[in-house]
Short mmCIF file of C-alpha atoms and ligand atoms in Angstrom, two decimals:
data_model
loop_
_atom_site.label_atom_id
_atom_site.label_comp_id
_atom_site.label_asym_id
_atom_site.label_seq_id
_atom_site.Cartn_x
_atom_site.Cartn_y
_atom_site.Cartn_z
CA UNK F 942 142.76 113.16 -28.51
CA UNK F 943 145.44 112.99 -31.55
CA UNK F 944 144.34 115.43 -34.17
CA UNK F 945 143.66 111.93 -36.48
CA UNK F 946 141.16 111.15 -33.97
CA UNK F 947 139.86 114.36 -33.95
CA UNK F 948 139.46 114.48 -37.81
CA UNK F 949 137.65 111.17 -37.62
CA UNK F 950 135.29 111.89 -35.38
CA UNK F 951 134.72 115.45 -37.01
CA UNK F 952 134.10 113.01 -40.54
CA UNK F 953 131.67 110.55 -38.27
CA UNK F 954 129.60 113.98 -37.41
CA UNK F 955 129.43 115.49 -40.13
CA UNK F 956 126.05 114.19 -41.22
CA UNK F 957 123.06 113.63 -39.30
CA UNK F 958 123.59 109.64 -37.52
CA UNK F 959 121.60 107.08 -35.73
CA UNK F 960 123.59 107.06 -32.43
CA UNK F 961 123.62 105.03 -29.07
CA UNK F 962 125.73 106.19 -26.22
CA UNK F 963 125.94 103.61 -23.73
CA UNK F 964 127.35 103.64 -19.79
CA UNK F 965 129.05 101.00 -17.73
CA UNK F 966 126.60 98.70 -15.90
CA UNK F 967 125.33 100.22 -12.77
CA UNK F 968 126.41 103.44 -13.77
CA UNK F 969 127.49 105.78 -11.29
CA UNK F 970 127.07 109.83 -11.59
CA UNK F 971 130.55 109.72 -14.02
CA UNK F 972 128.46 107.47 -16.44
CA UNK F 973 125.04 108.74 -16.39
CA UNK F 974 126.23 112.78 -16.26
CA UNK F 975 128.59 112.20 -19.32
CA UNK F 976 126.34 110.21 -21.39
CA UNK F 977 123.57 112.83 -20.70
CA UNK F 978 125.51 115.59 -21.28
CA UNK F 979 126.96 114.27 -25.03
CA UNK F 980 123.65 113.24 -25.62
CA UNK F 981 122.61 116.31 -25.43
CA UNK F 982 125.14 117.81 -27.68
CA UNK F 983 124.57 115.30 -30.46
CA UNK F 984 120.91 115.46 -30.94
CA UNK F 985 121.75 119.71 -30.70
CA UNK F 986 123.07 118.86 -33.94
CA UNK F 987 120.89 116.95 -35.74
CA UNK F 988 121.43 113.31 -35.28
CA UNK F 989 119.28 110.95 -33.42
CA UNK F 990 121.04 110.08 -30.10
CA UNK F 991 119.72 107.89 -26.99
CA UNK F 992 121.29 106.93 -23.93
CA UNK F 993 120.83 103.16 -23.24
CA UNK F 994 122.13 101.70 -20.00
CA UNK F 995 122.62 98.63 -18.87
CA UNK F 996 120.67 98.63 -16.25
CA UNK F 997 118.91 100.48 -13.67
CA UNK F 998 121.02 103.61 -11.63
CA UNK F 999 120.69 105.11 -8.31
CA UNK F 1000 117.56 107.44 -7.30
CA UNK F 1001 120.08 110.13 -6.25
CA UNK F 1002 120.63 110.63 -9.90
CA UNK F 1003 117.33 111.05 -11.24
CA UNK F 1004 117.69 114.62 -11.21
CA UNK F 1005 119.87 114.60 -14.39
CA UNK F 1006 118.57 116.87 -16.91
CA UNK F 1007 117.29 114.47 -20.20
CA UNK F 1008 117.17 111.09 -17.70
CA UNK F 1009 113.67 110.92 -18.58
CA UNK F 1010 114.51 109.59 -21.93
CA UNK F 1011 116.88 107.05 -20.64
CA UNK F 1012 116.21 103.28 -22.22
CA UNK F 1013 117.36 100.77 -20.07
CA UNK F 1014 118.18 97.78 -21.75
CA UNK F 1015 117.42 95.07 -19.22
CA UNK F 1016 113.88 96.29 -18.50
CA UNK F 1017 113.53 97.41 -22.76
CA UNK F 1018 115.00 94.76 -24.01
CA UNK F 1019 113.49 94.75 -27.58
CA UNK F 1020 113.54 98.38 -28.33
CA UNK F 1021 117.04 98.60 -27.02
CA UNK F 1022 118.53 95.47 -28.68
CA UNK F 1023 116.71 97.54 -32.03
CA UNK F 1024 118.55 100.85 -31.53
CA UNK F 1025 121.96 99.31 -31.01
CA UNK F 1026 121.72 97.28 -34.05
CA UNK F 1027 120.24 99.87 -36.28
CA UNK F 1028 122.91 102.91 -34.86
CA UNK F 1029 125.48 103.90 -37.25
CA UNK F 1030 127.74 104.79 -34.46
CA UNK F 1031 127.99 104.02 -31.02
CA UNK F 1032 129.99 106.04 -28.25
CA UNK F 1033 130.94 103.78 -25.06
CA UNK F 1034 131.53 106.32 -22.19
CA UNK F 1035 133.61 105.07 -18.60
CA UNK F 1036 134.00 102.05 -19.08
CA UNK F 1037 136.89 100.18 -20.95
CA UNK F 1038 136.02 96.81 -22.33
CA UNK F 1039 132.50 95.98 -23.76
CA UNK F 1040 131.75 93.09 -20.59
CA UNK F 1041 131.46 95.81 -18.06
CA UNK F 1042 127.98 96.40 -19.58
CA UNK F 1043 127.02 92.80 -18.73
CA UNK F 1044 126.06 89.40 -20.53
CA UNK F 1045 123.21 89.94 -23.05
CA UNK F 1046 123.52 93.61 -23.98
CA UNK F 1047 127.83 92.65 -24.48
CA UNK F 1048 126.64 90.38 -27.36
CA UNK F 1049 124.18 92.76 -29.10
CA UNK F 1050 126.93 95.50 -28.77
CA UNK F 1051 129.76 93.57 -30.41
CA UNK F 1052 127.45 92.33 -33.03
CA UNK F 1053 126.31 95.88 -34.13
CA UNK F 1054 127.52 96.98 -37.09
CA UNK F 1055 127.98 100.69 -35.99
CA UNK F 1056 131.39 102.61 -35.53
CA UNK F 1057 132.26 102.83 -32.05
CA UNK F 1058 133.71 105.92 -30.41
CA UNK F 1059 134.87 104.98 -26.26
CA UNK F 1060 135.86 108.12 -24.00
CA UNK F 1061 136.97 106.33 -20.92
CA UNK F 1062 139.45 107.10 -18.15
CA UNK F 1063 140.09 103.58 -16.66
CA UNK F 1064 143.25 101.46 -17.31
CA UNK F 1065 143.55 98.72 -19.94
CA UNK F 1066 140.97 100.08 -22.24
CA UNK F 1067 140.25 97.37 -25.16
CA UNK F 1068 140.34 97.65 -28.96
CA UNK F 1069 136.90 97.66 -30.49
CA UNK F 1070 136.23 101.59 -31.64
CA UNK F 1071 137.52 103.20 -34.55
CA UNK F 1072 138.45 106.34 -31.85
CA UNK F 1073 139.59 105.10 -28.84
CA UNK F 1074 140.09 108.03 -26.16
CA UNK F 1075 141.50 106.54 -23.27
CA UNK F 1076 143.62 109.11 -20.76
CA UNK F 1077 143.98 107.19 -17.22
CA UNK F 1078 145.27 110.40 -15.70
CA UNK F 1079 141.55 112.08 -15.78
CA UNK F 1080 139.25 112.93 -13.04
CA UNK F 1081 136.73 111.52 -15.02
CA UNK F 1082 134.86 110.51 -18.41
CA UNK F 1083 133.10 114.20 -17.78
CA UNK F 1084 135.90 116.17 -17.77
CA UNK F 1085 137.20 114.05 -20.71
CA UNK F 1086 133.83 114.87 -22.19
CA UNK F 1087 134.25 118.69 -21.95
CA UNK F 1088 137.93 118.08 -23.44
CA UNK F 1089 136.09 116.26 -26.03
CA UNK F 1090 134.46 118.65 -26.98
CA UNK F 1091 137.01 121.09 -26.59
CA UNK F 1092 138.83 119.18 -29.46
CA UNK F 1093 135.99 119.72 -31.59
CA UNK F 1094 135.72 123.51 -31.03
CA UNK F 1095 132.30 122.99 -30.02
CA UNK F 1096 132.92 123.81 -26.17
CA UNK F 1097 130.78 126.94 -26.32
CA UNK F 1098 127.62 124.64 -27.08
CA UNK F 1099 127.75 123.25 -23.36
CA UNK F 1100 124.44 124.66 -21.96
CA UNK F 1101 123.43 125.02 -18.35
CA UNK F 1102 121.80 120.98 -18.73
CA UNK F 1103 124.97 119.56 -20.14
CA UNK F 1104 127.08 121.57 -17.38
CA UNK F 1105 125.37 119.85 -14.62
CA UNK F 1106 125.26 116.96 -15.71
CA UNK F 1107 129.14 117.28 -16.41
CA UNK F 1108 129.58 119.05 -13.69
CA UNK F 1109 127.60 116.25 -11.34
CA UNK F 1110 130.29 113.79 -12.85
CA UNK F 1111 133.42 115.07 -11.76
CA UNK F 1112 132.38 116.16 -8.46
CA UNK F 1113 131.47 112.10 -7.72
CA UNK F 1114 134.32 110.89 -9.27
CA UNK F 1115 136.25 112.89 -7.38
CA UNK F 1116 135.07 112.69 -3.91
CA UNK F 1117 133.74 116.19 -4.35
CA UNK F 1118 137.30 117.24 -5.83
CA UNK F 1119 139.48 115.66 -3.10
CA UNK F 1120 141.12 112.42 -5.01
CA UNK F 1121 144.48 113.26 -6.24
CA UNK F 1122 143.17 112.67 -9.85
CA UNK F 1123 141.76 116.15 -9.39
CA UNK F 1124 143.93 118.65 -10.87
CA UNK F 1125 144.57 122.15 -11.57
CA UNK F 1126 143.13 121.67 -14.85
CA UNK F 1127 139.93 119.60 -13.95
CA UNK F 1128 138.98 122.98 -11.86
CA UNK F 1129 139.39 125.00 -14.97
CA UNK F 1130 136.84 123.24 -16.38
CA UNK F 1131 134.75 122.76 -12.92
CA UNK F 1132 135.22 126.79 -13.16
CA UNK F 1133 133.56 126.60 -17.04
CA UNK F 1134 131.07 125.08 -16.03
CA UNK F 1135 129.58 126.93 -13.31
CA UNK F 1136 130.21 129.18 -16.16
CA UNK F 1137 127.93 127.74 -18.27
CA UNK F 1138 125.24 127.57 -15.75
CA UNK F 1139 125.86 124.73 -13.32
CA UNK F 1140 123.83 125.14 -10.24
CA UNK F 1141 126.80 123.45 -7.90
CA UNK F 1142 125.30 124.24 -4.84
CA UNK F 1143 121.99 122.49 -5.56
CA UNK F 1144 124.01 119.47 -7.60
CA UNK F 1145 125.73 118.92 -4.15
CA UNK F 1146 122.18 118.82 -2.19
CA UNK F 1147 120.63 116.32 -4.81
CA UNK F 1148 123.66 114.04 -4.64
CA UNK F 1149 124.49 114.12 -1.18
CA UNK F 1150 121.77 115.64 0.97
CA UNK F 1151 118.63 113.28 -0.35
CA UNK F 1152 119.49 110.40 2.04
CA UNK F 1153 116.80 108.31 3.32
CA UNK F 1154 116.28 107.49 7.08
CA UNK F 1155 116.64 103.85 6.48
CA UNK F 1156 120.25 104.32 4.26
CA UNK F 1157 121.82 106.06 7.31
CA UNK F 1158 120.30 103.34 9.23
CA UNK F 1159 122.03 100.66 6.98
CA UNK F 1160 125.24 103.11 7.42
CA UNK F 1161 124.94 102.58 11.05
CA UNK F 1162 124.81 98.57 10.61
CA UNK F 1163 128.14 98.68 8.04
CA UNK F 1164 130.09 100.71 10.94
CA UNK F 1165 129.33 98.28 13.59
CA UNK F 1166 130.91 95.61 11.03
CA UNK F 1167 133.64 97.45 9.58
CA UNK F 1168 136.53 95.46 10.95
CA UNK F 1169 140.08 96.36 11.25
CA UNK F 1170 143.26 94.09 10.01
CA UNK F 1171 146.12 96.70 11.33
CA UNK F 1172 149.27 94.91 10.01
CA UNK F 1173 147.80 94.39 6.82
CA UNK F 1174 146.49 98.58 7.05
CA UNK F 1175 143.11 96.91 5.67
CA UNK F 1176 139.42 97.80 6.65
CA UNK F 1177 136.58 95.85 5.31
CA UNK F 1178 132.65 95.98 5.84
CA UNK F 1179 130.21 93.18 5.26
CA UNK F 1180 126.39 93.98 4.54
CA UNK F 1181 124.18 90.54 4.02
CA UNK F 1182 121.19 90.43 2.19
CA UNK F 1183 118.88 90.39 5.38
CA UNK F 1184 120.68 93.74 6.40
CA UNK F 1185 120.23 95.14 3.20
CA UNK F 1186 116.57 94.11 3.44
CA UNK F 1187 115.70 94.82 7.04
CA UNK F 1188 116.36 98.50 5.60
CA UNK F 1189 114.85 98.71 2.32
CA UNK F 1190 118.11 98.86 0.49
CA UNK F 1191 117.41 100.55 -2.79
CA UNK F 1192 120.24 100.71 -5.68
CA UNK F 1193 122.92 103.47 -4.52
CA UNK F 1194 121.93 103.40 -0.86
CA UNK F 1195 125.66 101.90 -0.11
CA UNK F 1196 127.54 104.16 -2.70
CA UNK F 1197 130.41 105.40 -0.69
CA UNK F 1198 129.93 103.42 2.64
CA UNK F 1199 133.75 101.95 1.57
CA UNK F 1200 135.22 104.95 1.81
CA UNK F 1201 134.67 105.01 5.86
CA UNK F 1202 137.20 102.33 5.98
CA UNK F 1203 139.61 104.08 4.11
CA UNK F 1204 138.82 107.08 6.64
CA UNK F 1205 140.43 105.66 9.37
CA UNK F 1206 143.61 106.33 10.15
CA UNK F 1207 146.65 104.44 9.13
CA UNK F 1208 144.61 102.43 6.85
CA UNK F 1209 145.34 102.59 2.80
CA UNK F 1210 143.15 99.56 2.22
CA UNK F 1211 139.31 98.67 2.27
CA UNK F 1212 137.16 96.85 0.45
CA UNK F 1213 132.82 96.59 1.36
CA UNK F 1214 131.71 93.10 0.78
CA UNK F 1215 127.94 93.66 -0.09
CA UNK F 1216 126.10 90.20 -0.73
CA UNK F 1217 123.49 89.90 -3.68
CA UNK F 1218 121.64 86.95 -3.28
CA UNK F 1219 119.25 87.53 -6.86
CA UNK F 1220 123.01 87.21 -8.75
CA UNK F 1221 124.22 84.64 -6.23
CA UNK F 1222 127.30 87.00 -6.10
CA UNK F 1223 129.34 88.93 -3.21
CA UNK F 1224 129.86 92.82 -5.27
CA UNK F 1225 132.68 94.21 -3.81
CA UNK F 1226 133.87 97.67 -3.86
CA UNK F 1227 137.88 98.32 -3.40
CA UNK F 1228 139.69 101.52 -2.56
CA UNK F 1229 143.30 102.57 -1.66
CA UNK F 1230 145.57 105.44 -0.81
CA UNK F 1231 148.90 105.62 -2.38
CA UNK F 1232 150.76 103.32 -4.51
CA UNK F 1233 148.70 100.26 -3.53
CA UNK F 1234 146.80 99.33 -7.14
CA UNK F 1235 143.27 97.74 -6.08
CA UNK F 1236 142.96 97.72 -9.48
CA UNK F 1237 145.50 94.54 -10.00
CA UNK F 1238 144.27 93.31 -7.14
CA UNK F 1239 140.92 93.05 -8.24
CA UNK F 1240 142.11 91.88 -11.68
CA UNK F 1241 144.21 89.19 -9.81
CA UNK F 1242 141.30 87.70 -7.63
CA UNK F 1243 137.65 89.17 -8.18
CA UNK F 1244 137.28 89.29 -12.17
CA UNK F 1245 137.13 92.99 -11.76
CA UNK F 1246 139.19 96.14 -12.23
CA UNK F 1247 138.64 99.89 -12.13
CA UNK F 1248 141.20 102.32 -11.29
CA UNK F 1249 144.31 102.30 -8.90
CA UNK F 1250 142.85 103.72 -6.23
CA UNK F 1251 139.03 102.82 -6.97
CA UNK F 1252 137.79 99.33 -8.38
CA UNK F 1253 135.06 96.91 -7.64
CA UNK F 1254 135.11 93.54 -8.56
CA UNK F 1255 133.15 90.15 -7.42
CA UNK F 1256 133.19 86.93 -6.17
CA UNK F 1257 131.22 83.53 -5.96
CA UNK F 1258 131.78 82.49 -2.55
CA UNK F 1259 129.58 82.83 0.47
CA UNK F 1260 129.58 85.91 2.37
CA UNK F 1261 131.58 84.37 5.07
CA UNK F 1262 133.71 82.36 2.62
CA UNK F 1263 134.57 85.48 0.54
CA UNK F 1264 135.76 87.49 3.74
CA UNK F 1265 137.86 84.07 4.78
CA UNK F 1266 139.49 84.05 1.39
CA UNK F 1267 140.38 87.58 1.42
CA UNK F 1268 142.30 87.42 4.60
CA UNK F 1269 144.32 84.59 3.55
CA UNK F 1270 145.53 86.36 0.41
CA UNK F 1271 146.46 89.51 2.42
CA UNK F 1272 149.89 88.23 3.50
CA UNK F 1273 150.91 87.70 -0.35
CA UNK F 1274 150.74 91.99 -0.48
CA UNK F 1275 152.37 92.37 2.71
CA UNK F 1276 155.21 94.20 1.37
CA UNK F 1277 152.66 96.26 -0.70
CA UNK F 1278 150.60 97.59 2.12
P1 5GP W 8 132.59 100.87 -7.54
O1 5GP W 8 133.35 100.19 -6.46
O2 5GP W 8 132.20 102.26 -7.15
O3 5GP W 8 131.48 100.04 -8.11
O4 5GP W 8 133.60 101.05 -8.76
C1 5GP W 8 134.86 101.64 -8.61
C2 5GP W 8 135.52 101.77 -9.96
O5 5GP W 8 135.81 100.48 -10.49
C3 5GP W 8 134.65 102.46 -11.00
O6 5GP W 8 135.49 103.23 -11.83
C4 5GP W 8 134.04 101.32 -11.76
O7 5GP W 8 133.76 101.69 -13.09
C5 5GP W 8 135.11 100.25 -11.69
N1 5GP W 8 134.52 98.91 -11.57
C6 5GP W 8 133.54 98.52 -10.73
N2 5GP W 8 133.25 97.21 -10.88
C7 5GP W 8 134.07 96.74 -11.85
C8 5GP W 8 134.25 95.47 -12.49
O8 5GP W 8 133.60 94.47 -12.16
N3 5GP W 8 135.19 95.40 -13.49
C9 5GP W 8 135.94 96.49 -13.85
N4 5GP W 8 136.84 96.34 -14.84
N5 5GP W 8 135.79 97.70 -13.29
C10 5GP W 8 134.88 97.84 -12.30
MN1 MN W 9 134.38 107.41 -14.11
#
């Protein structure tokens, strides 16, 4: 953050606010663990803050310290829709344009009157706050968080709940610190926050180790249909809706599954096709190694976006008809991959 920035967000704090903090829809542990975590902070000081999401997000997470008090806005509509439009200032945390919070609660956002404040990490970020902190080289919106604070000179008012949740943030984002957006200086702060009181050990167990039988069972079924395009150095899975069914899918049971293609070797491209029949969509999940930017791919043919190596995106196909059409555009990136 500029030291303008920093002033003006220093002037928006400096008397007790109304405040919304809001994550990207379907937030992941990134969203949820660094709109806890400033949640936290602000109403340590006095204002009134709230963290209102989208929409519902994964059991694995509802550990967070302070996710009790989540609203989310397509279940509390009414009270939601109220908060946004009487906040006097409104951060937006990982995410970078207001759609990726979905069609109603887009509409009450850029209607609200508040100042906005977005801390976000992904590329492209659009121009609707008064402070926009955008750095695409971070881990993640957490460890933008603790920099964010850090600016402020208020770093020493992380306590052991806002460290985990933090803490819970960068470790996802990261793969558990093993993407090459994790840098020397995102395990200073990793190191701060165990500091601070982080339990890591136990945030690792109550991410990772809480599966249930019928999610490894689903893992099982998106292995046998991971298929392999080797001169395209693609992998892809396909779950239907009947799979995802037959095994009691619940929200988050398929977070990471994509990353098994990208496991194998000599691949640097895979993508999960994951069928929703409720939205009459196909949600797709894309990751890469290297140079190859899913993130213009996804822009280019699945209305979505995310990061170079990380973005998810969707399409309006069938199942079958989605896969199709992805193979046929594969030989336009041939060079690429
Ligand atoms: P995931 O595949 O885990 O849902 O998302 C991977 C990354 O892409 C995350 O950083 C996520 O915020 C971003 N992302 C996921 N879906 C979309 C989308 O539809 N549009 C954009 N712009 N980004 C997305
Ligand atoms: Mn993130």
């Amino acid at each position: 953050m500029n030291s303008n920035d920093i002033k003006t967000v220093k002037a928006l704090l400096n008397t007790p606010k109304s405040i919304v903090v809001v994550p990207h829809k379907n937030p992941d542990g990134d969203a949820m663990g660094s709109t806890l975590a400033l949640c936290k902070y602000l109403n340590s000081q006095g204002h009134t803050a709230v963290v209102i999401a989208p929409n519902e997000y994964p059991h694995f997470l509802k550990w967070l310290p302070g996710h009790d008090d989540v609203i989310t806005y397509n279940s509390s509509t009414p009270i939601a829709t109220q908060k946004i439009e009487n906040a006097d200032l409104i951060f937006t945390l990982d995410f970078n344009d207001l759609s990726r919070t979905g069609g109603e609660m887009e509409k009450v956002l850029a209607a609200a009157t508040a100042d906005f404040i977005m801390i976000d990490h992904h590329q492209q970020p659009s121009n609707y706050a008064v402070v926009t902190y955008s750095d695409t080289s971070m881990s993640s919106t957490c460890e933008m968080v603790y920099h964010f604070l850090d600016a402020l000179q208020v770093a020493d008012h992380i306590d052991a709940d806002m460290a985990s949740c933090l803490y819970t943030g960068i470790m996802t984002d990261t793969g558990s610190f093993r993407f090459p957006s994790t840098t020397a200086k995102t395990h200073e702060v990793i190191a701060k926050l165990i500091t601070a009181g982080a339990d890591n050990a136990n945030i690792h167990r109550n991410i990772y180790d809480t599966n249930s039988y019928t999610k490894l069972q689903l893992l099982g079924v998106a292995l046998k249909n991971l298929r392999i395009l080797p001169e395209y150095k693609t992998a892809y899975i396909t779950l239907s809706q009947k799979e995802l069914d037959d095994h009691k899918f619940q929200k988050g049971d398929t977070e990471g599954f994509v990353n098994y293609g990208l496991s194998l070797k000599g691949i640097i491209f895979a993508v999960i096709f994951i069928e929703n029949k409720a939205d009459a969509i196909i949600k797709m999940s894309l990751r890469s190694k290297g140079d190859f930017s899913v993130n213009e791919f996804s822009r280019s043919h699945y209305e979505g976006g995310g990061h170079t190596n990380a973005a998810g995106g969707k399409s309006d196909l069938s199942l079958e008809d989605t896969v199709a059409q992805f193979i046929s555009i594969l030989p336009r990136y041939k060079d690429k991959l």
